[in-house]
CSV table of C-alpha atoms in Angstrom, one decimal:
chain,number,residue,atom,x,y,z
F,1,MET,CA,71.8,107.0,82.9
F,2,PRO,CA,71.0,110.7,83.3
F,3,PHE,CA,67.4,111.5,84.4
F,4,ILE,CA,65.9,114.7,85.9
F,5,THR,CA,62.8,114.2,88.0
F,6,ASN,CA,60.1,116.8,87.7
F,7,LYS,CA,58.9,116.8,91.3
F,8,SER,CA,56.5,119.7,90.8
F,9,ALA,CA,54.2,117.5,88.6
F,10,LYS,CA,51.1,115.8,90.1
F,11,GLU,CA,52.8,112.5,89.3
F,12,HIS,CA,56.6,112.7,89.5
F,13,VAL,CA,58.1,112.3,86.0
F,14,ASP,CA,61.6,111.1,85.2
F,15,ILE,CA,62.9,112.8,82.1
F,16,PHE,CA,65.8,111.2,80.3
F,17,TYR,CA,68.3,113.5,78.6
F,18,GLU,CA,71.7,113.6,76.9
F,19,ASP,CA,74.1,116.5,77.4
F,20,TYR,CA,77.1,117.0,75.1
F,21,GLY,CA,79.6,119.7,74.5
F,22,SER,CA,80.2,123.0,76.2
F,23,GLY,CA,79.3,126.6,75.7
F,24,GLN,CA,75.9,128.3,75.3
F,25,PRO,CA,73.2,125.7,76.0
F,26,VAL,CA,70.8,124.6,73.2
F,27,ILE,CA,67.9,122.4,74.2
F,28,LEU,CA,66.3,120.3,71.5
F,29,ILE,CA,62.6,119.3,71.9
F,30,HIS,CA,61.5,116.5,69.6
F,31,GLY,CA,58.3,116.0,67.6
F,32,TRP,CA,55.5,113.5,67.8
F,33,PRO,CA,55.6,110.5,68.0
F,34,LEU,CA,59.4,110.1,68.2
F,35,SER,CA,62.1,110.8,70.7
F,36,ARG,CA,65.4,112.7,71.2
F,37,LYS,CA,66.9,110.3,68.7
F,38,SER,CA,65.2,112.2,65.8
F,39,TRP,CA,67.8,115.0,66.3
F,40,GLU,CA,70.6,112.7,65.2
F,41,GLN,CA,71.7,115.0,62.3
F,42,GLN,CA,71.6,118.1,64.4
F,43,VAL,CA,73.2,117.2,67.7
F,44,TRP,CA,76.7,116.5,66.3
F,45,LYS,CA,76.7,119.7,64.3
F,46,ILE,CA,75.5,121.9,67.2
F,47,VAL,CA,78.3,120.4,69.4
F,48,GLU,CA,80.9,120.7,66.7
F,49,GLU,CA,80.0,124.4,66.3
F,50,GLY,CA,80.9,125.1,69.9
F,51,PHE,CA,77.5,124.8,71.7
F,52,ARG,CA,76.3,122.7,74.6
F,53,CYS,CA,73.6,120.5,73.2
F,54,ILE,CA,70.9,119.0,75.4
F,55,SER,CA,68.2,116.7,74.0
F,56,TYR,CA,65.6,114.9,76.0
F,57,ASP,CA,62.7,112.5,75.7
F,58,ARG,CA,59.2,113.9,76.2
F,59,ARG,CA,57.3,112.2,79.0
F,60,GLY,CA,55.8,108.9,77.7
F,61,PHE,CA,58.4,108.7,74.9
F,62,GLY,CA,61.9,107.3,74.5
F,63,THR,CA,63.5,106.4,77.9
F,64,SER,CA,61.5,108.9,80.0
F,65,SER,CA,58.8,107.6,82.4
F,66,SER,CA,55.2,107.3,81.4
F,67,PRO,CA,52.7,108.8,83.8
F,68,TRP,CA,49.0,108.0,83.3
F,69,GLY,CA,47.8,111.6,83.4
F,70,GLU,CA,48.9,115.1,82.4
F,71,TYR,CA,50.0,115.3,78.8
F,72,ASP,CA,48.7,118.9,78.2
F,73,TYR,CA,51.2,121.5,77.2
F,74,SER,CA,51.5,123.1,80.6
F,75,ALA,CA,52.6,119.7,82.0
F,76,LEU,CA,55.1,119.3,79.2
F,77,ALA,CA,56.5,122.8,79.6
F,78,GLY,CA,56.9,122.0,83.3
F,79,ASP,CA,59.2,119.1,82.3
F,80,LEU,CA,61.3,121.5,80.2
F,81,ASN,CA,61.4,124.0,83.1
F,82,ALA,CA,62.6,121.2,85.4
F,83,ILE,CA,65.5,120.5,83.1
F,84,ILE,CA,66.5,124.2,82.8
F,85,GLU,CA,66.3,124.7,86.6
F,86,GLU,CA,68.0,121.4,87.6
F,87,LEU,CA,70.9,122.1,85.2
F,88,ASP,CA,70.8,125.8,86.2
F,89,LEU,CA,70.9,126.9,82.5
F,90,LYS,CA,71.1,130.5,81.5
F,91,ASP,CA,71.2,132.3,78.2
F,92,THR,CA,69.5,129.2,76.8
F,93,ILE,CA,68.3,128.6,73.2
F,94,ILE,CA,65.2,126.3,73.1
F,95,VAL,CA,64.5,124.6,69.8
F,96,GLY,CA,61.2,122.8,69.2
F,97,PHE,CA,60.4,120.5,66.2
F,98,SER,CA,56.7,120.0,65.2
F,99,MET,CA,54.8,119.3,68.5
F,100,GLY,CA,57.9,120.6,70.3
F,101,GLY,CA,57.1,124.1,69.3
F,102,GLY,CA,54.2,124.0,71.7
F,103,GLU,CA,56.6,123.5,74.6
F,104,VAL,CA,58.7,126.4,73.5
F,105,VAL,CA,55.7,128.8,73.4
F,106,ARG,CA,54.0,127.5,76.6
F,107,TYR,CA,57.3,127.6,78.5
F,108,LEU,CA,57.7,131.3,77.6
F,109,THR,CA,54.0,131.9,78.6
F,110,ASN,CA,54.3,130.1,81.9
F,111,TYR,CA,57.9,130.8,83.0
F,112,GLY,CA,59.0,133.9,81.0
F,113,SER,CA,62.3,134.5,79.2
F,114,SER,CA,64.7,135.3,82.0
F,115,ARG,CA,66.7,132.1,81.3
F,116,ILE,CA,66.1,132.1,77.5
F,117,ALA,CA,68.2,134.0,74.9
F,118,LYS,CA,66.5,132.7,71.7
F,119,ALA,CA,64.0,130.2,70.4
F,120,ALA,CA,63.5,128.2,67.2
F,121,LEU,CA,60.4,126.6,65.7
F,122,ILE,CA,61.2,123.9,63.2
F,123,SER,CA,58.3,122.4,61.2
F,124,SER,CA,56.3,123.5,64.1
F,125,ILE,CA,52.6,123.2,64.9
F,126,ILE,CA,52.6,126.8,66.2
F,127,PRO,CA,50.2,128.4,66.4
F,128,LEU,CA,47.3,126.1,65.4
F,129,VAL,CA,46.8,122.8,63.5
F,130,LYS,CA,43.0,122.4,63.6
F,131,GLN,CA,40.8,124.0,60.9
F,132,LYS,CA,38.4,126.5,62.3
F,133,SER,CA,36.2,129.2,60.8
F,134,ASP,CA,39.0,131.7,61.5
F,135,ASN,CA,41.7,129.2,60.5
F,136,PRO,CA,40.5,127.9,57.1
F,137,ASP,CA,44.0,126.5,56.1
F,138,GLY,CA,44.1,124.1,59.1
F,139,VAL,CA,43.7,120.4,59.1
F,140,PRO,CA,40.0,119.4,59.1
F,141,GLU,CA,38.7,118.0,62.3
F,142,ASP,CA,37.5,114.8,60.6
F,143,ALA,CA,41.1,114.1,59.6
F,144,LEU,CA,42.4,114.7,63.1
F,145,ASN,CA,39.6,112.5,64.6
F,146,GLY,CA,40.7,109.8,62.1
F,147,ILE,CA,44.2,109.8,63.5
F,148,ILE,CA,42.9,109.3,67.0
F,149,ASP,CA,40.5,106.5,65.9
F,150,ALA,CA,43.4,104.8,64.1
F,151,LEU,CA,45.7,105.0,67.1
F,152,GLN,CA,43.0,103.5,69.4
F,153,LYS,CA,42.2,100.7,67.0
F,154,ASP,CA,45.6,99.8,65.7
F,155,ARG,CA,48.3,102.1,67.0
F,156,VAL,CA,51.3,100.2,65.5
F,157,GLY,CA,49.6,99.8,62.2
F,158,PHE,CA,49.0,103.5,62.0
F,159,LEU,CA,52.5,104.3,63.0
F,160,LYS,CA,53.9,101.9,60.4
F,161,GLU,CA,52.5,104.1,57.7
F,162,PHE,CA,52.8,107.5,59.3
F,163,SER,CA,56.4,108.2,58.5
F,164,LYS,CA,55.8,108.0,54.8
F,165,GLY,CA,53.7,111.2,54.9
F,166,PHE,CA,56.2,112.7,57.4
F,167,TYR,CA,58.9,112.5,54.8
F,168,ASN,CA,56.9,112.7,51.5
F,169,TYR,CA,58.4,109.3,51.0
F,170,ASP,CA,57.2,108.6,47.5
F,171,LYS,CA,59.0,111.7,46.3
F,172,ASN,CA,62.1,111.5,48.5
F,173,LYS,CA,62.8,107.8,48.9
F,174,GLY,CA,66.3,106.7,48.1
F,175,GLU,CA,67.9,110.1,47.6
F,176,ARG,CA,66.8,111.9,50.8
F,177,VAL,CA,65.3,109.2,53.0
F,178,SER,CA,65.8,105.4,53.2
F,179,GLU,CA,63.4,102.6,54.0
F,180,ALA,CA,65.6,101.9,56.9
F,181,GLN,CA,64.8,105.4,58.3
F,182,LEU,CA,61.1,104.5,58.2
F,183,ASP,CA,61.8,101.3,60.1
F,184,TYR,CA,63.9,103.2,62.6
F,185,ASP,CA,61.2,105.7,63.2
F,186,PHE,CA,58.6,103.0,63.5
F,187,THR,CA,60.7,101.3,66.2
F,188,ILE,CA,61.0,104.5,68.2
F,189,ALA,CA,57.3,105.4,67.8
F,190,SER,CA,55.9,102.0,68.6
F,191,PHE,CA,58.1,101.8,71.8
F,192,ALA,CA,56.3,104.9,73.2
F,193,SER,CA,53.5,104.7,75.7
F,194,PRO,CA,50.2,104.1,73.9
F,195,ARG,CA,48.4,106.5,76.3
F,196,ALA,CA,51.1,109.2,75.8
F,197,THR,CA,50.9,108.8,72.1
F,198,ILE,CA,47.2,109.5,72.0
F,199,GLN,CA,47.1,112.2,74.8
F,200,THR,CA,49.9,114.2,73.3
F,201,ALA,CA,48.3,113.9,69.8
F,202,LEU,CA,45.2,115.5,71.3
F,203,ALA,CA,47.3,118.3,72.8
F,204,TRP,CA,48.9,119.3,69.5
F,205,MET,CA,45.7,118.8,67.5
F,206,HIS,CA,43.5,121.0,69.7
F,207,THR,CA,45.7,123.6,71.5
F,208,ASP,CA,45.4,127.1,70.0
F,209,PHE,CA,48.5,129.1,70.7
F,210,ARG,CA,47.5,132.3,68.8
F,211,SER,CA,46.9,134.3,72.0
F,212,GLU,CA,50.3,133.2,73.4
F,213,LEU,CA,52.4,134.4,70.5
F,214,LYS,CA,52.8,137.8,72.2
F,215,ASN,CA,54.7,136.0,75.0
F,216,VAL,CA,57.5,135.0,72.6
F,217,THR,CA,59.6,138.1,73.1
F,218,VAL,CA,63.0,136.6,72.3
F,219,PRO,CA,64.6,136.4,68.8
F,220,THR,CA,62.9,133.4,67.2
F,221,LEU,CA,63.8,131.4,64.1
F,222,ILE,CA,61.0,129.8,62.2
F,223,VAL,CA,61.8,127.1,59.6
F,224,HIS,CA,59.3,125.2,57.5
F,225,GLY,CA,59.2,123.2,54.3
F,226,ASP,CA,56.9,124.4,51.6
F,227,ALA,CA,56.0,120.8,50.8
F,228,ASP,CA,55.0,119.9,54.4
F,229,ALA,CA,51.9,117.7,54.1
F,230,THR,CA,51.7,116.9,57.8
F,231,VAL,CA,51.5,120.5,59.2
F,232,PRO,CA,50.6,122.8,56.3
F,233,ILE,CA,52.8,125.9,56.2
F,234,GLU,CA,49.8,128.3,55.9
F,235,THR,CA,48.3,127.3,59.3
F,236,SER,CA,51.7,127.2,61.1
F,237,ALA,CA,54.9,128.9,60.1
F,238,LYS,CA,53.3,131.7,58.1
F,239,GLN,CA,51.0,132.7,60.9
F,240,ALA,CA,53.8,132.2,63.5
F,241,ALA,CA,56.0,134.6,61.6
F,242,GLU,CA,53.3,137.2,61.4
F,243,GLY,CA,52.5,136.9,65.1
F,244,ILE,CA,56.0,136.7,66.7
F,245,LYS,CA,57.5,140.1,66.8
F,246,TYR,CA,61.2,139.3,66.6
F,247,SER,CA,61.1,136.4,64.2
F,248,THR,CA,63.3,135.3,61.3
F,249,TYR,CA,61.3,133.2,58.8
F,250,GLU,CA,63.0,130.7,56.5
F,251,VAL,CA,61.3,128.4,54.0
F,252,ILE,CA,63.1,125.3,52.6
F,253,LYS,CA,61.8,124.7,49.1
F,254,GLY,CA,60.5,121.2,48.5
F,255,ALA,CA,61.1,120.1,52.1
F,256,PRO,CA,58.5,117.8,53.8
F,257,HIS,CA,57.6,117.8,57.5
F,258,GLY,CA,60.6,115.7,58.5
F,259,LEU,CA,63.1,118.1,57.0
F,260,ASN,CA,65.6,117.5,59.8
F,261,VAL,CA,66.2,114.1,58.1
F,262,THR,CA,65.6,114.9,54.4
F,263,HIS,CA,67.2,118.3,54.3
F,264,PRO,CA,69.8,118.2,57.2
F,265,ASP,CA,72.4,120.3,55.4
F,266,GLU,CA,69.9,123.1,54.6
F,267,LEU,CA,68.4,123.1,58.1
F,268,ASN,CA,71.8,122.9,59.9
F,269,LYS,CA,73.1,125.9,57.9
F,270,ILE,CA,70.1,128.0,58.8
F,271,LEU,CA,70.1,126.9,62.4
F,272,ILE,CA,73.8,127.3,63.1
F,273,SER,CA,73.7,130.8,61.5
F,274,PHE,CA,70.9,131.7,63.9
F,275,LEU,CA,72.6,130.3,66.9
F,276,LYS,CA,75.7,132.3,66.2
F,277,LYS,CA,74.0,135.6,65.6
């Protein structure tokens, strides 16, 4: 099984990854609280279109190891850097979904763009989730605290219901997302480290990337659904598009947060077009 060890971390971390295809490398960074498996509808398409596709499990999730400490974005970006350096990747395209957008921006902040050709933020939390006086469209702090409280009291119970909002299930069930998909997501999410699940949630809830947008100097695709009830478009993609200089902003009408599952054809068309530019 392929692992890359981040030896620069305070606690060595073994990151599990899958590497398919050949050509320009595309790294897929998954969202919370899932794993690389959430990219199922994108991996095959990226490889089929002539790219090398690398997807990996964030520390604490999937098959990667689960250290006790360090789940802030600098630590997570360090894992991404370990992959890029170990595989000696150049001209790389980094694609972050939801929480994964934070690794994209923090990587560019901490390590620069010498190995990076392009970036993509899909349903991303960038630049800020939390509601503040200068971010009125964000998620209220009480709601975020409620998530942490639920995870501490009954993590699996919370995760069992979480995917419904992820996919706007009441509206999209049957036609765009199955009950089996909810069960699959629950299996993946419940398998993750309880500590990692909470600590990474705190990271995406409270990290403010607005001052780091200037560090995103590569062409960047931003894709969001206008029906995203998990990460509202006004506090994320709209601000990101305004703050990232070389950005291309695409809105998928009627799409929820988990548009990689509910709207794969629409997302793949936009993503592959961007990769090929």
